[in-house]
mmCIF file of C-alpha atoms in Angstrom:
data_model
loop_
_atom_site.group_PDB
_atom_site.id
_atom_site.type_symbol
_atom_site.label_atom_id
_atom_site.label_comp_id
_atom_site.label_asym_id
_atom_site.label_seq_id
_atom_site.Cartn_x
_atom_site.Cartn_y
_atom_site.Cartn_z
ATOM 1 C CA UNK A 139 -29.448 32.918 -51.722
ATOM 2 C CA UNK A 140 -27.491 35.501 -49.762
ATOM 3 C CA UNK A 141 -27.342 34.993 -45.996
ATOM 4 C CA UNK A 142 -27.147 37.732 -43.381
ATOM 5 C CA UNK A 143 -24.400 38.033 -40.798
ATOM 6 C CA UNK A 144 -26.891 36.963 -38.143
ATOM 7 C CA UNK A 145 -27.604 33.736 -39.993
ATOM 8 C CA UNK A 146 -23.936 33.148 -40.749
ATOM 9 C CA UNK A 147 -23.186 33.476 -37.016
ATOM 10 C CA UNK A 148 -25.891 30.934 -36.176
ATOM 11 C CA UNK A 149 -24.586 28.490 -38.782
ATOM 12 C CA UNK A 150 -21.058 28.829 -37.393
ATOM 13 C CA UNK A 151 -22.301 27.209 -34.171
ATOM 14 C CA UNK A 152 -22.878 23.932 -36.043
ATOM 15 C CA UNK A 153 -19.241 22.897 -36.239
ATOM 16 C CA UNK A 154 -18.587 19.600 -37.966
ATOM 17 C CA UNK A 155 -21.948 19.616 -39.722
ATOM 18 C CA UNK A 156 -22.302 18.859 -43.434
ATOM 19 C CA UNK A 157 -22.676 21.720 -45.920
ATOM 20 C CA UNK A 158 -25.993 20.216 -47.008
ATOM 21 C CA UNK A 159 -27.464 20.494 -43.515
ATOM 22 C CA UNK A 160 -26.199 24.052 -43.130
ATOM 23 C CA UNK A 161 -27.734 24.962 -46.478
ATOM 24 C CA UNK A 162 -31.092 23.567 -45.350
ATOM 25 C CA UNK A 163 -30.903 25.501 -42.067
ATOM 26 C CA UNK A 164 -29.990 28.645 -44.000
ATOM 27 C CA UNK A 165 -32.993 28.123 -46.250
ATOM 28 C CA UNK A 166 -35.314 28.018 -43.239
ATOM 29 C CA UNK A 167 -33.661 30.978 -41.520
ATOM 30 C CA UNK A 168 -33.694 33.139 -44.659
ATOM 31 C CA UNK A 169 -37.299 32.399 -45.660
ATOM 32 C CA UNK A 170 -40.368 34.550 -45.084
ATOM 33 C CA UNK A 171 -40.950 37.809 -43.248
ATOM 34 C CA UNK A 172 -38.413 36.984 -40.541
ATOM 35 C CA UNK A 173 -35.813 35.864 -43.061
ATOM 36 C CA UNK A 174 -32.302 36.834 -42.012
ATOM 37 C CA UNK A 175 -33.196 37.909 -38.471
ATOM 38 C CA UNK A 176 -32.338 34.652 -36.707
ATOM 39 C CA UNK A 177 -35.965 34.395 -35.574
ATOM 40 C CA UNK A 178 -38.473 31.858 -36.873
ATOM 41 C CA UNK A 179 -42.154 31.080 -36.951
ATOM 42 C CA UNK A 180 -43.032 27.559 -38.091
ATOM 43 C CA UNK A 181 -46.523 26.165 -38.742
ATOM 44 C CA UNK A 182 -46.860 22.558 -37.465
ATOM 45 C CA UNK A 183 -49.924 20.545 -38.476
ATOM 46 C CA UNK A 184 -49.604 17.093 -36.922
ATOM 47 C CA UNK A 185 -52.639 17.512 -34.671
ATOM 48 C CA UNK A 186 -54.899 15.351 -36.855
ATOM 49 C CA UNK A 187 -52.691 12.394 -35.976
ATOM 50 C CA UNK A 188 -52.316 13.336 -32.321
ATOM 51 C CA UNK A 189 -55.861 14.473 -31.490
ATOM 52 C CA UNK A 190 -58.140 13.424 -34.357
ATOM 53 C CA UNK A 191 -59.727 15.393 -37.221
ATOM 54 C CA UNK A 192 -62.703 17.057 -35.511
ATOM 55 C CA UNK A 193 -60.708 18.254 -32.498
ATOM 56 C CA UNK A 194 -58.111 19.663 -34.852
ATOM 57 C CA UNK A 195 -60.039 21.113 -37.775
ATOM 58 C CA UNK A 196 -63.742 21.543 -36.938
ATOM 59 C CA UNK A 197 -63.177 25.026 -35.437
ATOM 60 C CA UNK A 198 -62.024 26.142 -38.899
ATOM 61 C CA UNK A 199 -63.179 23.556 -41.491
ATOM 62 C CA UNK A 200 -60.836 24.841 -44.172
ATOM 63 C CA UNK A 201 -58.122 23.043 -42.221
ATOM 64 C CA UNK A 202 -59.384 19.633 -43.295
ATOM 65 C CA UNK A 203 -57.691 20.374 -46.658
ATOM 66 C CA UNK A 204 -53.881 19.967 -46.564
ATOM 67 C CA UNK A 205 -53.514 22.705 -49.186
ATOM 68 C CA UNK A 206 -55.016 25.168 -46.707
ATOM 69 C CA UNK A 207 -52.033 24.845 -44.398
ATOM 70 C CA UNK A 208 -49.424 25.147 -47.119
ATOM 71 C CA UNK A 209 -51.114 28.313 -48.354
ATOM 72 C CA UNK A 210 -51.538 29.751 -44.862
ATOM 73 C CA UNK A 211 -47.831 29.296 -44.106
ATOM 74 C CA UNK A 212 -46.861 30.832 -47.456
ATOM 75 C CA UNK A 213 -49.251 33.786 -47.252
ATOM 76 C CA UNK A 214 -48.246 34.494 -43.651
ATOM 77 C CA UNK A 215 -44.592 34.598 -44.669
ATOM 78 C CA UNK A 216 -43.516 31.892 -42.238
ATOM 79 C CA UNK A 217 -40.113 30.231 -42.181
ATOM 80 C CA UNK A 218 -41.329 26.645 -42.614
ATOM 81 C CA UNK A 219 -44.284 24.253 -42.563
ATOM 82 C CA UNK A 220 -44.125 20.925 -40.664
ATOM 83 C CA UNK A 221 -46.488 17.968 -41.079
ATOM 84 C CA UNK A 222 -46.638 14.152 -41.278
ATOM 85 C CA UNK A 223 -46.103 12.256 -44.515
ATOM 86 C CA UNK A 224 -49.653 12.246 -45.860
ATOM 87 C CA UNK A 225 -50.200 15.963 -45.298
ATOM 88 C CA UNK A 226 -47.013 16.899 -47.134
ATOM 89 C CA UNK A 227 -47.608 14.439 -49.963
ATOM 90 C CA UNK A 228 -51.053 15.949 -50.536
ATOM 91 C CA UNK A 229 -49.536 19.299 -51.556
ATOM 92 C CA UNK A 230 -45.866 18.694 -52.256
ATOM 93 C CA UNK A 231 -46.182 19.127 -56.018
ATOM 94 C CA UNK A 232 -48.509 22.133 -55.999
ATOM 95 C CA UNK A 233 -46.365 24.038 -53.488
ATOM 96 C CA UNK A 234 -42.914 22.737 -54.439
ATOM 97 C CA UNK A 235 -40.223 25.307 -53.661
ATOM 98 C CA UNK A 236 -42.633 27.848 -52.171
ATOM 99 C CA UNK A 237 -41.811 27.209 -48.496
ATOM 100 C CA UNK A 238 -39.306 25.008 -46.632
ATOM 101 C CA UNK A 239 -40.987 21.891 -45.248
ATOM 102 C CA UNK A 240 -40.269 19.630 -42.290
ATOM 103 C CA UNK A 241 -41.392 16.000 -42.476
ATOM 104 C CA UNK A 242 -42.656 14.748 -39.099
ATOM 105 C CA UNK A 243 -41.332 11.193 -39.159
ATOM 106 C CA UNK A 244 -42.959 9.799 -36.010
ATOM 107 C CA UNK A 245 -46.427 10.150 -34.518
ATOM 108 C CA UNK A 246 -48.808 8.898 -31.831
ATOM 109 C CA UNK A 247 -52.592 9.096 -31.473
ATOM 110 C CA UNK A 248 -55.296 9.547 -28.856
ATOM 111 C CA UNK A 249 -56.644 6.001 -29.232
ATOM 112 C CA UNK A 250 -53.689 4.400 -27.448
ATOM 113 C CA UNK A 251 -54.588 3.234 -23.897
ATOM 114 C CA UNK A 252 -53.463 5.635 -21.181
ATOM 115 C CA UNK A 253 -51.603 2.877 -19.373
ATOM 116 C CA UNK A 254 -49.370 2.150 -22.386
ATOM 117 C CA UNK A 255 -45.825 3.588 -22.303
ATOM 118 C CA UNK A 256 -45.655 6.999 -23.963
ATOM 119 C CA UNK A 257 -44.007 6.557 -27.344
ATOM 120 C CA UNK A 258 -44.493 7.253 -31.056
ATOM 121 C CA UNK A 259 -44.336 5.070 -34.145
ATOM 122 C CA UNK A 260 -41.963 5.879 -36.985
ATOM 123 C CA UNK A 261 -44.280 6.738 -39.871
ATOM 124 C CA UNK A 262 -41.915 8.143 -42.509
ATOM 125 C CA UNK A 263 -38.281 7.980 -43.569
ATOM 126 C CA UNK A 264 -35.342 10.185 -44.503
ATOM 127 C CA UNK A 265 -35.803 9.063 -48.106
ATOM 128 C CA UNK A 266 -39.401 10.315 -47.948
ATOM 129 C CA UNK A 267 -38.034 13.700 -46.892
ATOM 130 C CA UNK A 268 -35.612 13.672 -49.823
ATOM 131 C CA UNK A 269 -38.347 12.687 -52.261
ATOM 132 C CA UNK A 270 -40.601 15.499 -51.060
ATOM 133 C CA UNK A 271 -37.855 18.135 -51.092
ATOM 134 C CA UNK A 272 -37.973 18.715 -47.339
ATOM 135 C CA UNK A 273 -35.452 20.823 -45.482
ATOM 136 C CA UNK A 274 -35.621 18.753 -42.298
ATOM 137 C CA UNK A 275 -37.099 15.781 -40.527
ATOM 138 C CA UNK A 276 -38.970 16.256 -37.257
ATOM 139 C CA UNK A 277 -38.980 13.674 -34.473
ATOM 140 C CA UNK A 278 -40.670 13.625 -31.050
ATOM 141 C CA UNK A 279 -38.978 12.187 -27.961
ATOM 142 C CA UNK A 280 -40.636 11.777 -24.556
ATOM 143 C CA UNK A 281 -38.119 12.202 -21.718
ATOM 144 C CA UNK A 282 -39.797 10.655 -18.690
ATOM 145 C CA UNK A 283 -41.274 7.689 -20.552
ATOM 146 C CA UNK A 284 -40.116 4.101 -20.048
ATOM 147 C CA UNK A 285 -39.892 4.001 -23.852
ATOM 148 C CA UNK A 286 -37.623 7.058 -24.046
ATOM 149 C CA UNK A 287 -34.374 5.149 -24.530
ATOM 150 C CA UNK A 288 -35.761 3.395 -27.607
ATOM 151 C CA UNK A 289 -36.867 6.764 -29.000
ATOM 152 C CA UNK A 290 -33.382 8.184 -28.389
ATOM 153 C CA UNK A 291 -31.874 5.276 -30.287
ATOM 154 C CA UNK A 292 -34.291 5.700 -33.195
ATOM 155 C CA UNK A 293 -33.608 9.405 -33.655
ATOM 156 C CA UNK A 294 -29.859 8.938 -33.261
ATOM 157 C CA UNK A 295 -29.917 6.589 -36.260
ATOM 158 C CA UNK A 296 -32.300 8.717 -38.335
ATOM 159 C CA UNK A 297 -30.395 11.896 -37.558
ATOM 160 C CA UNK A 298 -27.159 10.268 -38.706
ATOM 161 C CA UNK A 299 -28.771 9.211 -41.996
ATOM 162 C CA UNK A 300 -30.399 12.610 -42.510
ATOM 163 C CA UNK A 301 -27.148 14.504 -41.953
ATOM 164 C CA UNK A 302 -25.330 12.224 -44.393
ATOM 165 C CA UNK A 303 -27.971 13.067 -46.994
ATOM 166 C CA UNK A 304 -27.918 16.818 -46.302
ATOM 167 C CA UNK A 305 -31.152 17.125 -44.309
ATOM 168 C CA UNK A 306 -31.480 18.872 -40.949
ATOM 169 C CA UNK A 307 -33.151 17.440 -37.834
ATOM 170 C CA UNK A 308 -35.742 19.061 -35.583
ATOM 171 C CA UNK A 309 -36.428 17.338 -32.257
ATOM 172 C CA UNK A 310 -39.703 17.848 -30.393
ATOM 173 C CA UNK A 311 -38.525 17.181 -26.794
ATOM 174 C CA UNK A 312 -41.688 16.792 -24.710
ATOM 175 C CA UNK A 313 -41.371 15.492 -21.127
ATOM 176 C CA UNK A 314 -44.103 12.892 -20.689
ATOM 177 C CA UNK A 315 -44.464 9.437 -19.170
ATOM 178 C CA UNK A 316 -44.541 7.351 -16.035
ATOM 179 C CA UNK A 317 -41.739 9.269 -14.305
ATOM 180 C CA UNK A 318 -43.628 12.571 -14.362
ATOM 181 C CA UNK A 319 -46.859 13.947 -12.952
ATOM 182 C CA UNK A 320 -48.795 16.661 -14.787
ATOM 183 C CA UNK A 321 -46.897 19.483 -13.082
ATOM 184 C CA UNK A 322 -43.613 17.795 -13.909
ATOM 185 C CA UNK A 323 -44.326 17.837 -17.643
ATOM 186 C CA UNK A 324 -43.979 21.643 -17.714
ATOM 187 C CA UNK A 325 -41.641 22.169 -14.725
ATOM 188 C CA UNK A 326 -38.646 24.379 -15.508
ATOM 189 C CA UNK A 327 -36.033 21.873 -14.346
ATOM 190 C CA UNK A 328 -37.607 19.196 -16.549
ATOM 191 C CA UNK A 329 -37.981 21.588 -19.497
ATOM 192 C CA UNK A 330 -34.323 22.587 -19.317
ATOM 193 C CA UNK A 331 -33.369 18.906 -19.072
ATOM 194 C CA UNK A 332 -35.483 18.173 -22.168
ATOM 195 C CA UNK A 333 -33.677 20.933 -24.067
ATOM 196 C CA UNK A 334 -30.295 19.511 -23.053
ATOM 197 C CA UNK A 335 -31.306 16.008 -24.132
ATOM 198 C CA UNK A 336 -32.391 17.249 -27.581
ATOM 199 C CA UNK A 337 -29.123 19.123 -28.030
ATOM 200 C CA UNK A 338 -27.109 16.070 -26.986
ATOM 201 C CA UNK A 339 -29.049 13.920 -29.450
ATOM 202 C CA UNK A 340 -27.836 16.208 -32.230
ATOM 203 C CA UNK A 341 -30.914 18.339 -32.911
ATOM 204 C CA UNK A 342 -30.268 21.267 -35.212
ATOM 205 C CA UNK A 343 -33.519 22.897 -34.109
ATOM 206 C CA UNK A 344 -35.022 22.114 -30.696
ATOM 207 C CA UNK A 345 -38.739 22.388 -30.009
ATOM 208 C CA UNK A 346 -39.874 22.454 -26.377
ATOM 209 C CA UNK A 347 -42.824 23.731 -24.378
ATOM 210 C CA UNK A 348 -42.817 26.882 -22.307
ATOM 211 C CA UNK A 349 -42.190 26.064 -18.652
ATOM 212 C CA UNK A 350 -43.766 26.983 -15.339
ATOM 213 C CA UNK A 351 -41.718 27.965 -12.288
ATOM 214 C CA UNK A 352 -42.398 24.565 -10.690
ATOM 215 C CA UNK A 353 -39.336 22.488 -9.748
ATOM 216 C CA UNK A 354 -40.059 18.777 -10.034
ATOM 217 C CA UNK A 355 -36.885 16.831 -9.216
ATOM 218 C CA UNK A 356 -35.781 17.079 -5.541
ATOM 219 C CA UNK A 357 -32.074 16.891 -6.371
ATOM 220 C CA UNK A 358 -32.416 19.520 -9.098
ATOM 221 C CA UNK A 359 -34.468 21.770 -6.787
ATOM 222 C CA UNK A 360 -31.580 21.846 -4.317
ATOM 223 C CA UNK A 361 -29.244 23.121 -7.038
ATOM 224 C CA UNK A 362 -31.690 25.709 -8.376
ATOM 225 C CA UNK A 363 -32.133 27.104 -4.875
ATOM 226 C CA UNK A 364 -28.464 26.923 -3.894
ATOM 227 C CA UNK A 365 -27.320 28.603 -7.111
ATOM 228 C CA UNK A 366 -30.220 31.075 -7.093
ATOM 229 C CA UNK A 367 -31.161 30.279 -10.705
ATOM 230 C CA UNK A 368 -33.754 32.818 -11.859
ATOM 231 C CA UNK A 369 -36.958 31.100 -13.021
ATOM 232 C CA UNK A 370 -39.416 33.707 -11.739
ATOM 233 C CA UNK A 371 -40.626 35.001 -15.106
ATOM 234 C CA UNK A 372 -41.403 33.357 -18.417
ATOM 235 C CA UNK A 373 -38.553 35.235 -20.093
ATOM 236 C CA UNK A 374 -36.147 34.021 -17.401
ATOM 237 C CA UNK A 375 -37.293 30.435 -17.892
ATOM 238 C CA UNK A 376 -36.831 30.746 -21.658
ATOM 239 C CA UNK A 377 -33.336 32.119 -21.023
ATOM 240 C CA UNK A 378 -32.499 29.167 -18.796
ATOM 241 C CA UNK A 379 -33.717 26.647 -21.385
ATOM 242 C CA UNK A 380 -31.677 28.387 -24.094
ATOM 243 C CA UNK A 381 -28.658 28.256 -21.776
ATOM 244 C CA UNK A 382 -29.295 24.540 -21.253
ATOM 245 C CA UNK A 383 -29.058 23.907 -25.004
ATOM 246 C CA UNK A 384 -25.343 24.634 -25.322
ATOM 247 C CA UNK A 385 -25.658 28.230 -24.118
ATOM 248 C CA UNK A 386 -27.581 29.345 -27.192
ATOM 249 C CA UNK A 387 -25.529 27.437 -29.753
ATOM 250 C CA UNK A 388 -28.617 25.570 -30.941
ATOM 251 C CA UNK A 389 -31.753 27.030 -32.463
ATOM 252 C CA UNK A 390 -34.714 26.736 -30.111
ATOM 253 C CA UNK A 391 -38.399 27.313 -30.796
ATOM 254 C CA UNK A 392 -41.289 26.993 -28.379
ATOM 255 C CA UNK A 393 -44.664 25.371 -29.009
ATOM 256 C CA UNK A 394 -47.852 27.391 -28.925
ATOM 257 C CA UNK A 395 -49.648 24.817 -26.787
ATOM 258 C CA UNK A 396 -53.401 24.497 -26.398
ATOM 259 C CA UNK A 397 -55.768 27.018 -27.941
ATOM 260 C CA UNK A 398 -55.724 30.320 -26.063
ATOM 261 C CA UNK A 399 -56.576 33.991 -26.491
ATOM 262 C CA UNK A 400 -54.555 36.187 -28.821
ATOM 263 C CA UNK A 401 -53.109 38.302 -26.014
ATOM 264 C CA UNK A 402 -51.708 35.182 -24.304
ATOM 265 C CA UNK A 403 -50.081 34.108 -27.577
ATOM 266 C CA UNK A 404 -48.472 37.546 -27.930
ATOM 267 C CA UNK A 405 -47.266 37.534 -24.320
ATOM 268 C CA UNK A 406 -45.654 34.144 -24.889
ATOM 269 C CA UNK A 407 -43.866 35.444 -27.983
ATOM 270 C CA UNK A 408 -42.520 38.478 -26.148
ATOM 271 C CA UNK A 409 -41.175 36.207 -23.392
ATOM 272 C CA UNK A 410 -39.528 33.955 -25.996
ATOM 273 C CA UNK A 411 -37.996 36.981 -27.714
ATOM 274 C CA UNK A 412 -36.817 38.609 -24.486
ATOM 275 C CA UNK A 413 -35.409 35.312 -23.189
ATOM 276 C CA UNK A 414 -33.302 34.755 -26.299
ATOM 277 C CA UNK A 415 -35.390 32.032 -27.928
ATOM 278 C CA UNK A 416 -35.465 31.809 -31.709
ATOM 279 C CA UNK A 417 -39.214 31.821 -32.165
ATOM 280 C CA UNK A 418 -42.509 29.982 -32.142
ATOM 281 C CA UNK A 419 -43.819 26.800 -33.691
ATOM 282 C CA UNK A 420 -47.514 27.540 -33.523
ATOM 283 C CA UNK A 421 -50.270 25.238 -34.797
ATOM 284 C CA UNK A 422 -53.733 25.197 -33.236
ATOM 285 C CA UNK A 423 -53.471 28.807 -32.133
ATOM 286 C CA UNK A 424 -53.175 29.808 -35.776
ATOM 287 C CA UNK A 425 -54.973 27.349 -38.060
ATOM 288 C CA UNK A 426 -58.021 26.934 -35.804
ATOM 289 C CA UNK A 427 -58.754 30.637 -36.260
ATOM 290 C CA UNK A 428 -60.586 32.019 -39.280
ATOM 291 C CA UNK A 429 -58.027 32.624 -42.026
ATOM 292 C CA UNK A 430 -57.989 36.426 -41.856
ATOM 293 C CA UNK A 431 -57.678 36.321 -38.066
ATOM 294 C CA UNK A 432 -54.859 33.789 -38.329
ATOM 295 C CA UNK A 433 -52.993 35.984 -40.810
ATOM 296 C CA UNK A 434 -53.433 39.015 -38.541
ATOM 297 C CA UNK A 435 -52.121 37.046 -35.563
ATOM 298 C CA UNK A 436 -49.116 35.661 -37.421
ATOM 299 C CA UNK A 437 -48.275 39.121 -38.754
ATOM 300 C CA UNK A 438 -48.398 40.506 -35.200
ATOM 301 C CA UNK A 439 -46.051 37.717 -34.080
ATOM 302 C CA UNK A 440 -43.634 38.705 -36.852
ATOM 303 C CA UNK A 441 -43.697 42.269 -35.547
ATOM 304 C CA UNK A 442 -43.051 41.045 -32.000
ATOM 305 C CA UNK A 443 -40.033 39.020 -33.082
ATOM 306 C CA UNK A 444 -38.774 42.025 -35.001
ATOM 307 C CA UNK A 445 -38.998 44.018 -31.765
ATOM 308 C CA UNK A 446 -41.708 46.297 -33.081
ATOM 309 C CA UNK A 447 -44.642 45.206 -30.908
#
């Protein structure tokens, strides 16, 4: 596999990393319609665990079948497909080598009492990722939760093992928990903090949510106002989060969030592109649509990230 200069430049930011990890990152970056551009679109399908089957797949019943998602990601020309253990095992042989995969190694569910600390159980291992031929493991942390420190410790250990075995790490850094109200979960100061935490934990690819212009922490608000940090537009907030993850030295993708109209999805992608983000990790907004509509949407997103739409 030949890599482009853009990809080589990105890989050079991962100083001290193992050749195996860099090869896995190169495989993701060079795959699909955006291969070689430094931009990525990843299909994540962990919503069945997080929200339940009907909420996730009833809008488009084909999604109940794990093979559907593999094929959608392949046909759309995406960079990678991410899912929990069972989903990947259900198609790993049929689709072996056809698209890079990311094994989501921890998960939560909607049946946990609201008053319980926000955390996730480890549901798969680095050896599972090796067995299934995955390019990376994916792990969620919840900055803001009383259980966050345990999650940081868990991913630190798993990341160390994965790197030693030549597998990259993607960290979903989602502010959530007792320390935050609803506005705080998507506030720009908290989002930038979440990006920094993921980078410091050693993430090779960081996944965060798009932020609002709300400032949640009083002490941080003073600095944002004193330093006149621009958070007025979505592109500016993306730029600030990218800056917060080692000034762009780490790959960063943004989640698609709850189901929304196509125009809103496209506007988000343009803001990510214009703010210097590396792309989208978009689940419900793609697989809950009828297959042809999903393919049209994903193709339009490719064009946006190529600067053609």
